[in-house]
Phi, psi and omega in degrees: 000139178241131178233145172248152182218135175207168178281001180293159183288163177300317180296320177299316177298319180300314180294316180299314180298317181294314182299323184260003181052045180288145177249013178250159177275139177248129181261140179260124181231067184299334178280346181065014182295311180293316180299319179295318181299325181264005178080017181266001177213132179163199182295139176205171181235128177240114182052041177083356179263122180282132181211179175240135181184190180289131177250109182301121188217156169234130177241120179261121182251128183283171182302338179273001178087011179264148175290119183265329182197147176228132174243127182200128351283155181267135172242131190302317186298117177081355185294317180301324178295321178297316180295316179299318179298318179294319177301318180296322178291324178294320181291334181267354178284143179292000000 
């Protein structure tokens, strides 16, 4: 299962999903509590300016509910291949 999470509203997610024909579920976290807990929201630097905001991240959770891998910050190019490779190693583990 793949989930996306951002502080955007449910309605914003609905429009975004429809426009992009997404087949994944998007979670709305306006309080940023969940995102902060997983390291997806917090201090960051943009062009040398320190700020607080969304940190593009991928958190892979194994079938037992444990965090198996974290990628942060995420850059789109090649990222899906990295995640797939990690999934394959998890699936081949005893």
